[in-house]
Coordinates of C-alpha atoms in Angstrom, one line a residue:
Chain S
X1 CA -1.9 23.6 -12.6
X2 CA -1.6 27.1 -14.0
X3 CA -5.2 27.7 -15.0
X4 CA -7.3 30.7 -15.3
X5 CA -10.0 30.0 -12.7
X6 CA -12.5 32.4 -14.2
X7 CA -12.1 31.6 -17.8
X8 CA -14.0 28.4 -18.6
X9 CA -14.5 29.7 -22.1
X10 CA -10.8 30.7 -22.3
X11 CA -9.9 27.2 -21.0
X12 CA -11.9 25.6 -23.9
X13 CA -10.1 27.8 -26.4
X14 CA -6.8 26.8 -25.0
X15 CA -7.8 23.2 -25.0
X16 CA -8.7 23.4 -28.6
X17 CA -5.2 24.9 -29.3
X18 CA -3.6 22.2 -27.3
X19 CA -5.3 19.4 -29.3
X20 CA -3.9 20.6 -32.5
X21 CA -0.9 18.8 -33.8
X22 CA 1.1 18.5 -37.1
X23 CA -0.1 16.0 -39.6
X24 CA 1.6 12.7 -40.4
X25 CA 2.4 14.2 -43.8
X26 CA 4.3 17.1 -42.1
X27 CA 6.3 14.7 -40.1
X28 CA 7.2 12.7 -43.2
X29 CA 8.1 15.8 -45.1
X30 CA 10.4 17.1 -42.3
X31 CA 12.1 13.7 -42.0
X32 CA 12.7 13.6 -45.7
X33 CA 14.2 17.1 -45.6
X34 CA 16.5 16.0 -42.8
X35 CA 17.5 12.9 -44.7
X36 CA 18.3 15.0 -47.8
X37 CA 20.4 17.3 -45.5
X38 CA 22.5 14.4 -44.2
X39 CA 22.9 12.7 -47.6
X40 CA 25.3 15.3 -49.2
X41 CA 27.5 15.1 -46.1
X42 CA 28.3 11.5 -46.9
X43 CA 28.9 12.3 -50.5
X44 CA 31.2 15.2 -49.6
X45 CA 33.1 13.0 -47.2
X46 CA 33.6 10.4 -49.9
X47 CA 34.7 13.1 -52.3
X48 CA 37.1 14.4 -49.7
X49 CA 38.6 11.0 -49.2
X50 CA 39.1 10.6 -52.9
X51 CA 40.7 14.0 -53.2
X52 CA 43.0 13.1 -50.3
X53 CA 44.0 9.8 -51.9
X54 CA 44.7 11.5 -55.2
X55 CA 46.8 14.2 -53.6
X56 CA 48.8 11.5 -51.7
X57 CA 49.4 9.6 -55.0
X58 CA 50.5 12.8 -56.8
X59 CA 52.9 13.6 -53.9
X60 CA 54.4 10.2 -53.9
X61 CA 54.9 10.3 -57.7
X62 CA 56.6 13.7 -57.6
X63 CA 58.8 12.5 -54.8
X64 CA 59.8 9.5 -56.8
X65 CA 60.5 11.7 -59.9
X66 CA 62.6 14.0 -57.7
X67 CA 64.6 11.1 -56.4
X68 CA 65.2 9.7 -59.9
X69 CA 66.3 13.1 -61.2
X70 CA 68.7 13.6 -58.3
X71 CA 70.3 10.2 -58.6
X72 CA 70.9 10.9 -62.3
X73 CA 72.8 14.1 -61.6
X74 CA 76.6 14.3 -61.5
X75 CA 78.2 14.2 -58.1
X76 CA 78.5 17.6 -56.5
X77 CA 81.8 18.9 -55.2
X78 CA 81.2 18.8 -51.5
X79 CA 84.1 21.0 -50.6
X80 CA 83.0 23.7 -53.0
X81 CA 79.5 23.6 -51.7
X82 CA 80.7 23.8 -48.1
X83 CA 82.8 26.8 -49.0
X84 CA 79.7 28.6 -50.3
X85 CA 77.8 27.7 -47.1
X86 CA 80.6 29.1 -45.0
X87 CA 80.6 32.3 -47.0
X88 CA 76.9 32.7 -46.6
X89 CA 77.2 32.1 -42.9
X90 CA 79.8 34.8 -42.7
X91 CA 77.9 37.5 -44.6
X92 CA 74.2 36.6 -44.4
X93 CA 73.1 40.2 -44.6
X94 CA 75.1 40.9 -47.7
X95 CA 73.8 37.8 -49.4
X96 CA 70.3 38.6 -48.5
X97 CA 70.6 42.1 -49.8
X98 CA 72.0 40.7 -53.0
X99 CA 69.2 38.3 -53.3
X100 CA 66.6 41.0 -52.7
X101 CA 68.3 43.2 -55.4
X102 CA 68.2 40.3 -57.9
X103 CA 64.6 39.7 -57.1
X104 CA 63.8 43.4 -57.6
X105 CA 65.5 43.3 -61.0
X106 CA 63.4 40.3 -62.1
X107 CA 60.1 41.0 -63.8
X108 CA 57.2 40.5 -61.3
X109 CA 55.9 37.0 -61.2
X110 CA 52.3 36.9 -62.4
X111 CA 50.4 34.4 -60.3
X112 CA 47.4 32.9 -62.2
X113 CA 44.3 33.6 -60.2
X114 CA 40.6 33.2 -60.5
X115 CA 40.3 36.9 -59.9
X116 CA 42.0 37.7 -63.3
X117 CA 40.1 40.2 -65.4
X118 CA 37.9 38.7 -68.2
X119 CA 40.2 40.2 -70.8
X120 CA 43.2 38.2 -69.6
X121 CA 41.4 34.9 -70.5
X122 CA 39.0 35.4 -73.3
X123 CA 36.1 33.0 -73.4
X124 CA 36.2 32.2 -69.7
X125 CA 34.2 34.5 -67.4
X126 CA 35.4 34.8 -63.9
X127 CA 33.3 33.1 -61.2
X128 CA 31.4 35.5 -59.0
X129 CA 33.1 35.8 -55.6
X130 CA 30.2 34.3 -53.7
X131 CA 30.0 31.2 -55.9
X132 CA 33.3 29.8 -54.6
X133 CA 31.9 29.0 -51.2
X134 CA 29.0 26.6 -51.1
X135 CA 25.7 28.1 -49.9
X136 CA 24.8 27.6 -46.3
X137 CA 21.5 26.0 -45.4
X138 CA 20.2 29.3 -44.0
X139 CA 20.9 30.9 -47.4
X140 CA 19.0 28.2 -49.2
X141 CA 16.1 28.4 -46.8
X142 CA 16.0 32.1 -47.2
X143 CA 15.8 31.8 -51.0
X144 CA 13.2 29.0 -51.0
X145 CA 11.1 30.9 -48.4
X146 CA 11.2 34.1 -50.5
X147 CA 10.2 32.1 -53.6
X148 CA 7.4 30.3 -51.7
X149 CA 6.1 33.6 -50.2
X150 CA 6.1 35.2 -53.7
X151 CA 4.2 32.2 -55.1
X152 CA 1.6 32.3 -52.3
X153 CA 1.1 36.0 -52.9
X154 CA 0.4 35.2 -56.6
X155 CA 3.7 36.7 -57.8
X156 CA 5.1 33.7 -59.7
X157 CA 7.4 35.9 -61.8
X158 CA 9.2 37.1 -58.7
X159 CA 9.4 33.5 -57.4
X160 CA 11.0 32.4 -60.6
X161 CA 13.4 35.3 -60.5
X162 CA 14.4 34.5 -57.0
X163 CA 15.0 30.9 -57.9
X164 CA 17.1 31.9 -60.9
X165 CA 19.0 34.4 -59.0
X166 CA 20.0 31.9 -56.3
X167 CA 20.8 29.2 -58.8
X168 CA 23.1 31.5 -60.8
X169 CA 24.9 33.2 -57.8
X170 CA 25.0 30.4 -55.3
X171 CA 23.7 27.1 -56.7
X172 CA 21.5 24.7 -54.7
X173 CA 23.2 22.2 -52.4
X174 CA 20.6 20.8 -50.0
X175 CA 17.2 22.1 -51.1
X176 CA 17.5 21.5 -54.8
X177 CA 14.5 19.3 -54.9
X178 CA 12.3 21.8 -53.1
X179 CA 13.6 24.5 -55.5
X180 CA 12.7 22.3 -58.5
X181 CA 9.2 21.9 -57.2
X182 CA 8.8 25.6 -56.6
X183 CA 10.0 26.3 -60.1
X184 CA 7.4 23.8 -61.5
X185 CA 4.7 25.6 -59.5
X186 CA 5.8 29.0 -60.7
X187 CA 5.9 27.9 -64.3
X188 CA 2.5 26.4 -64.0
X189 CA 1.1 29.6 -62.4
X190 CA 2.7 31.7 -65.2
X191 CA 0.7 29.6 -67.7
X192 CA 3.7 27.7 -69.0
X193 CA 2.0 24.4 -68.5
X194 CA 4.0 22.5 -71.1
X195 CA 7.3 23.2 -69.5
X196 CA 5.9 22.7 -66.0
X197 CA 4.6 19.3 -67.1
X198 CA 7.9 18.3 -68.6
X199 CA 9.8 19.4 -65.5
X200 CA 7.3 17.6 -63.3
X201 CA 7.7 14.4 -65.3
X202 CA 11.4 14.7 -65.0
X203 CA 11.1 15.4 -61.3
X204 CA 9.0 12.2 -60.7
X205 CA 11.5 10.2 -62.7
X206 CA 14.5 11.5 -60.8
X207 CA 12.9 11.5 -57.4
X208 CA 10.5 8.6 -57.3
X209 CA 10.7 8.1 -53.6
X210 CA 10.5 11.7 -52.6
X211 CA 7.4 12.7 -50.6
X212 CA 7.1 15.7 -52.8
X213 CA 6.4 13.4 -55.8
X214 CA 2.6 13.7 -55.1
X215 CA 2.7 17.4 -55.5
X216 CA 4.8 17.2 -58.6
X217 CA 2.4 14.6 -60.1
X218 CA -0.3 17.3 -59.9
X219 CA 1.6 19.3 -62.4
X220 CA 2.5 16.4 -64.6
X221 CA -1.1 15.9 -65.5
X222 CA -2.9 18.1 -68.1
X223 CA -5.3 20.6 -66.5
X224 CA -9.0 20.0 -66.8
X225 CA -9.3 22.9 -69.2
X226 CA -6.7 21.3 -71.4
X227 CA -8.6 18.1 -71.2
X228 CA -11.7 19.9 -72.4
X229 CA -9.7 21.4 -75.3
X230 CA -8.2 18.0 -76.2
X231 CA -10.6 15.3 -75.4
X232 CA -8.2 12.8 -77.0
X233 CA -5.9 13.2 -74.0
X234 CA -8.7 12.1 -71.7
X235 CA -9.5 9.2 -73.9
X236 CA -5.9 8.1 -74.0
X237 CA -5.6 8.1 -70.3
X238 CA -8.8 6.1 -70.0
Chain J
X1 CA 8.1 8.8 -26.4
X2 CA 7.5 7.4 -29.8
X3 CA 9.9 4.8 -31.0
X4 CA 11.7 6.7 -33.6
X5 CA 13.2 3.7 -35.5
X6 CA 9.9 1.9 -35.8
X7 CA 8.0 5.0 -36.9
X8 CA 10.7 5.7 -39.5
X9 CA 10.5 2.1 -40.7
X10 CA 6.7 2.4 -40.9
X11 CA 7.0 5.6 -42.8
X12 CA 9.4 3.8 -45.2
X13 CA 12.2 6.2 -44.4
X14 CA 15.7 5.2 -43.6
X15 CA 17.3 6.2 -40.3
X16 CA 18.4 9.8 -40.4
X17 CA 20.9 9.5 -37.6
X18 CA 24.6 9.4 -38.0
X19 CA 26.4 6.5 -36.4
X20 CA 27.9 8.7 -33.7
X21 CA 24.6 10.4 -32.8
X22 CA 22.2 7.5 -32.7
X23 CA 18.7 8.6 -33.5
X24 CA 19.2 12.0 -31.9
X25 CA 17.6 14.2 -34.5
X26 CA 14.8 11.7 -34.9
X27 CA 14.2 11.6 -31.2
X28 CA 14.1 15.3 -31.1
X29 CA 11.7 15.4 -33.9
X30 CA 9.3 13.0 -32.3
X31 CA 9.6 14.5 -28.9
X32 CA 9.3 18.2 -29.8
X33 CA 7.7 18.6 -33.3
X34 CA 4.2 19.0 -31.8
X35 CA 5.4 21.7 -29.4
X36 CA 7.4 23.7 -32.0
X37 CA 4.6 23.4 -34.6
X38 CA 2.0 24.6 -32.1
X39 CA 4.2 27.5 -31.0
X40 CA 4.4 28.6 -34.6
X41 CA 0.6 28.1 -35.1
X42 CA -0.3 30.1 -32.1
X43 CA 2.1 32.8 -33.3
X44 CA -0.4 33.2 -36.1
X45 CA 1.0 31.1 -38.9
X46 CA -1.2 28.9 -41.0
X47 CA -0.6 25.1 -40.8
X48 CA 1.4 25.2 -44.1
X49 CA 3.6 28.0 -42.8
X50 CA 3.9 26.2 -39.4
X51 CA 5.1 23.1 -41.3
X52 CA 7.7 25.2 -43.2
X53 CA 8.8 26.9 -40.0
X54 CA 9.1 23.6 -38.1
X55 CA 11.1 22.1 -40.9
X56 CA 13.5 25.0 -40.7
X57 CA 13.8 24.7 -37.0
X58 CA 14.7 21.0 -37.1
X59 CA 17.0 21.4 -40.1
X60 CA 19.0 24.1 -38.2
X61 CA 18.9 22.0 -35.1
X62 CA 20.3 19.0 -36.9
X63 CA 23.4 21.0 -37.8
X64 CA 23.9 22.1 -34.1
X65 CA 23.3 18.8 -32.3
X66 CA 26.8 18.9 -30.8
X67 CA 26.2 22.2 -29.2
X68 CA 22.9 21.2 -27.6
X69 CA 23.0 20.7 -23.8
X70 CA 21.4 17.3 -22.9
X71 CA 18.1 18.0 -21.1
X72 CA 17.8 21.5 -22.5
X73 CA 16.8 20.5 -26.0
X74 CA 13.3 22.0 -25.8
X75 CA 14.7 25.4 -24.8
X76 CA 17.2 25.2 -27.6
X77 CA 14.6 24.4 -30.2
X78 CA 12.3 27.1 -28.8
X79 CA 15.1 29.6 -29.2
X80 CA 15.6 28.5 -32.9
X81 CA 11.8 28.7 -33.4
X82 CA 11.6 32.3 -32.2
X83 CA 14.4 33.3 -34.7
X84 CA 12.7 31.4 -37.5
X85 CA 9.4 32.9 -36.7
X86 CA 10.9 36.4 -36.7
X87 CA 12.6 35.7 -40.0
X88 CA 9.4 34.4 -41.5
X89 CA 7.5 37.5 -40.4
X90 CA 10.2 39.8 -41.9
X91 CA 9.9 37.8 -45.2
X92 CA 6.2 38.4 -45.1
X93 CA 6.6 42.1 -44.5
X94 CA 9.0 42.4 -47.3
X95 CA 6.5 41.0 -49.7
X96 CA 3.8 43.3 -48.3
X97 CA 1.3 40.5 -48.1
X98 CA -0.1 38.4 -45.3
X99 CA 0.2 34.7 -45.7
X100 CA -0.6 34.3 -42.1
X101 CA -4.0 32.7 -42.0
X102 CA -6.4 35.5 -41.1
X103 CA -8.8 34.3 -38.5
X104 CA -12.4 35.4 -39.1
X105 CA -13.2 38.3 -36.9
X106 CA -16.6 36.9 -35.9
X107 CA -15.3 33.4 -35.2
X108 CA -16.8 31.6 -32.2
X109 CA -16.4 28.1 -30.9
X110 CA -19.1 25.5 -30.6
X111 CA -21.0 26.8 -33.6
X112 CA -20.1 24.0 -36.1
X113 CA -22.2 21.0 -36.8
X114 CA -19.5 18.6 -35.8
X115 CA -16.6 18.5 -33.4
X116 CA -13.9 19.2 -35.9
X117 CA -15.6 22.4 -37.1
X118 CA -16.1 23.5 -33.5
X119 CA -12.5 22.9 -32.8
X120 CA -11.4 24.8 -35.9
X121 CA -13.7 27.7 -34.9
X122 CA -12.3 27.7 -31.4
X123 CA -8.7 27.7 -32.7
X124 CA -9.6 30.5 -35.1
X125 CA -11.0 32.6 -32.2
X126 CA -8.0 31.7 -30.0
X127 CA -5.6 32.9 -32.7
X128 CA -7.7 36.1 -33.3
X129 CA -7.5 37.0 -29.6
X130 CA -3.9 36.0 -29.2
X131 CA -3.0 38.2 -32.2
X132 CA -4.3 41.2 -30.2
X133 CA -1.9 40.6 -27.4
X134 CA 1.7 42.0 -27.3
X135 CA 4.1 39.2 -28.4
X136 CA 5.9 38.8 -25.1
X137 CA 2.6 38.4 -23.2
X138 CA 1.2 36.1 -25.9
X139 CA 4.2 33.8 -25.8
X140 CA 4.0 33.3 -22.1
X141 CA 0.3 32.8 -22.2
X142 CA 0.6 30.1 -24.9
X143 CA 3.4 28.3 -23.1
X144 CA 1.4 28.1 -19.9
X145 CA -2.1 27.7 -21.1
X146 CA -1.7 25.8 -24.3
X147 CA 1.5 23.9 -23.7
X148 CA 0.8 23.6 -19.9
X149 CA 4.4 24.4 -18.9
X150 CA 5.3 25.5 -15.4
X151 CA 6.1 29.2 -15.0
X152 CA 9.7 28.3 -14.1
X153 CA 10.1 26.4 -17.4
X154 CA 8.6 29.3 -19.2
X155 CA 11.1 31.6 -17.6
X156 CA 13.8 29.3 -18.8
X157 CA 12.6 29.2 -22.3
X158 CA 12.0 32.9 -22.5
X159 CA 15.3 33.6 -20.7
X160 CA 13.6 35.9 -18.2
X161 CA 13.4 35.8 -14.4
X162 CA 10.6 33.7 -12.9
X163 CA 9.0 36.8 -11.3
X164 CA 8.9 38.5 -14.7
X165 CA 7.3 35.4 -16.3
X166 CA 4.7 35.3 -13.6
X167 CA 4.0 38.9 -14.0
X168 CA 3.6 38.6 -17.7
X169 CA 1.3 35.7 -17.3
X170 CA -1.0 37.6 -14.9
X171 CA -1.2 40.5 -17.3
X172 CA -1.7 38.3 -20.3
X173 CA -4.5 36.4 -18.6
X174 CA -6.3 39.6 -17.7
X175 CA -6.0 41.0 -21.2
X176 CA -7.0 37.8 -22.8
X177 CA -10.1 37.6 -20.5
X178 CA -11.0 41.2 -21.4
X179 CA -10.6 40.5 -25.1
X180 CA -12.8 37.4 -24.7
X181 CA -15.5 39.3 -22.9
X182 CA -15.4 42.1 -25.4
X183 CA -15.7 39.5 -28.2
X184 CA -18.6 37.7 -26.4
X185 CA -20.5 41.0 -26.2
X186 CA -20.0 41.5 -29.9
X187 CA -20.6 38.0 -31.0
X188 CA -22.5 36.1 -28.2
X189 CA -21.6 32.4 -28.0
X190 CA -24.2 30.1 -29.4
X191 CA -25.6 32.9 -31.5
X192 CA -26.2 31.2 -34.8
X193 CA -27.5 34.3 -36.5

């Protein structure tokens, strides 16, 4: 055993550290987070399968249409077509040069793109570049951590700003529930108790089995000071 | 090891595992949560931050299960924990505030009226003294003395030669003892005043 023979006191301190372990609540919370992380994967897979089936159906339909169109066309003069092929085989470079020349004379093809300037499509703002890719878990963790740290330091405004920033630029994918609760906490700390309460009630309604519901419930109740101001509320609850 | 399925059932939580990786993340969680959480705690984070950090570690680990070498899970998780810890510290510095639970400078152990209080005091003192050690020494000392790992395993986790781990452990023990003696002189044990 790797023990410090002289440090009986040190050994007691180390033993105290060794006896410490995470609470059952922590374990449940982490499990819940892991569960939430795996859930969207299934949803995405299902969405992917649907998209694939849709693409397949569209392809089949277009193939069928093409077939019908072709069969309705007048028969082509095979001998004339073969002559053209022979000519192309003889002078492929000339033909290619001609084709390039024709292409150069044509007006440039304008490919519609999401990168178009806002003026080209009025009323529809372009997506910010980073919004197109879904956020990674690391990015979401960084944002929620920043908001949580700001909240703990008493800076609810920054926490709210951080949550807003991430929601606008990236959007929540896996930690949306955590972000909602952080927003509720921030609103409550900023004195916006009414909105915090409404959001907390919605949170409980939408996530009844989430372990974070207990925390949300704290914000769904009127504060003692509000109770004092409105004794009717207390009476109603009784 | 804890039966992951039964615990999950007791906790009212459905199985987290995917069909092709039966119970792997649950098994990892049950086997190593305590270790990872204590590593973060002894790095100076308060229980709430240690919870957050441990959650991050396992969420990252769950996305990298396929790259984990069987039998080396603890080393893998420890590596993630070190990165998460570093990230959390940077986040704290950016905010110019210290959410890390500040241990009382005059903390001693055995002063409390009950066992829990005594343990809390002892942990607070442990963290106070550990915080005064350089990080590399602190990590080795915690792994050996708190987690009771062998030096060879510590070397594996820290990715350093065994000789280096042993050397760091020797220095860490000496410094910790010196810090403890200094603290005892300043705040004698059992001094209730």
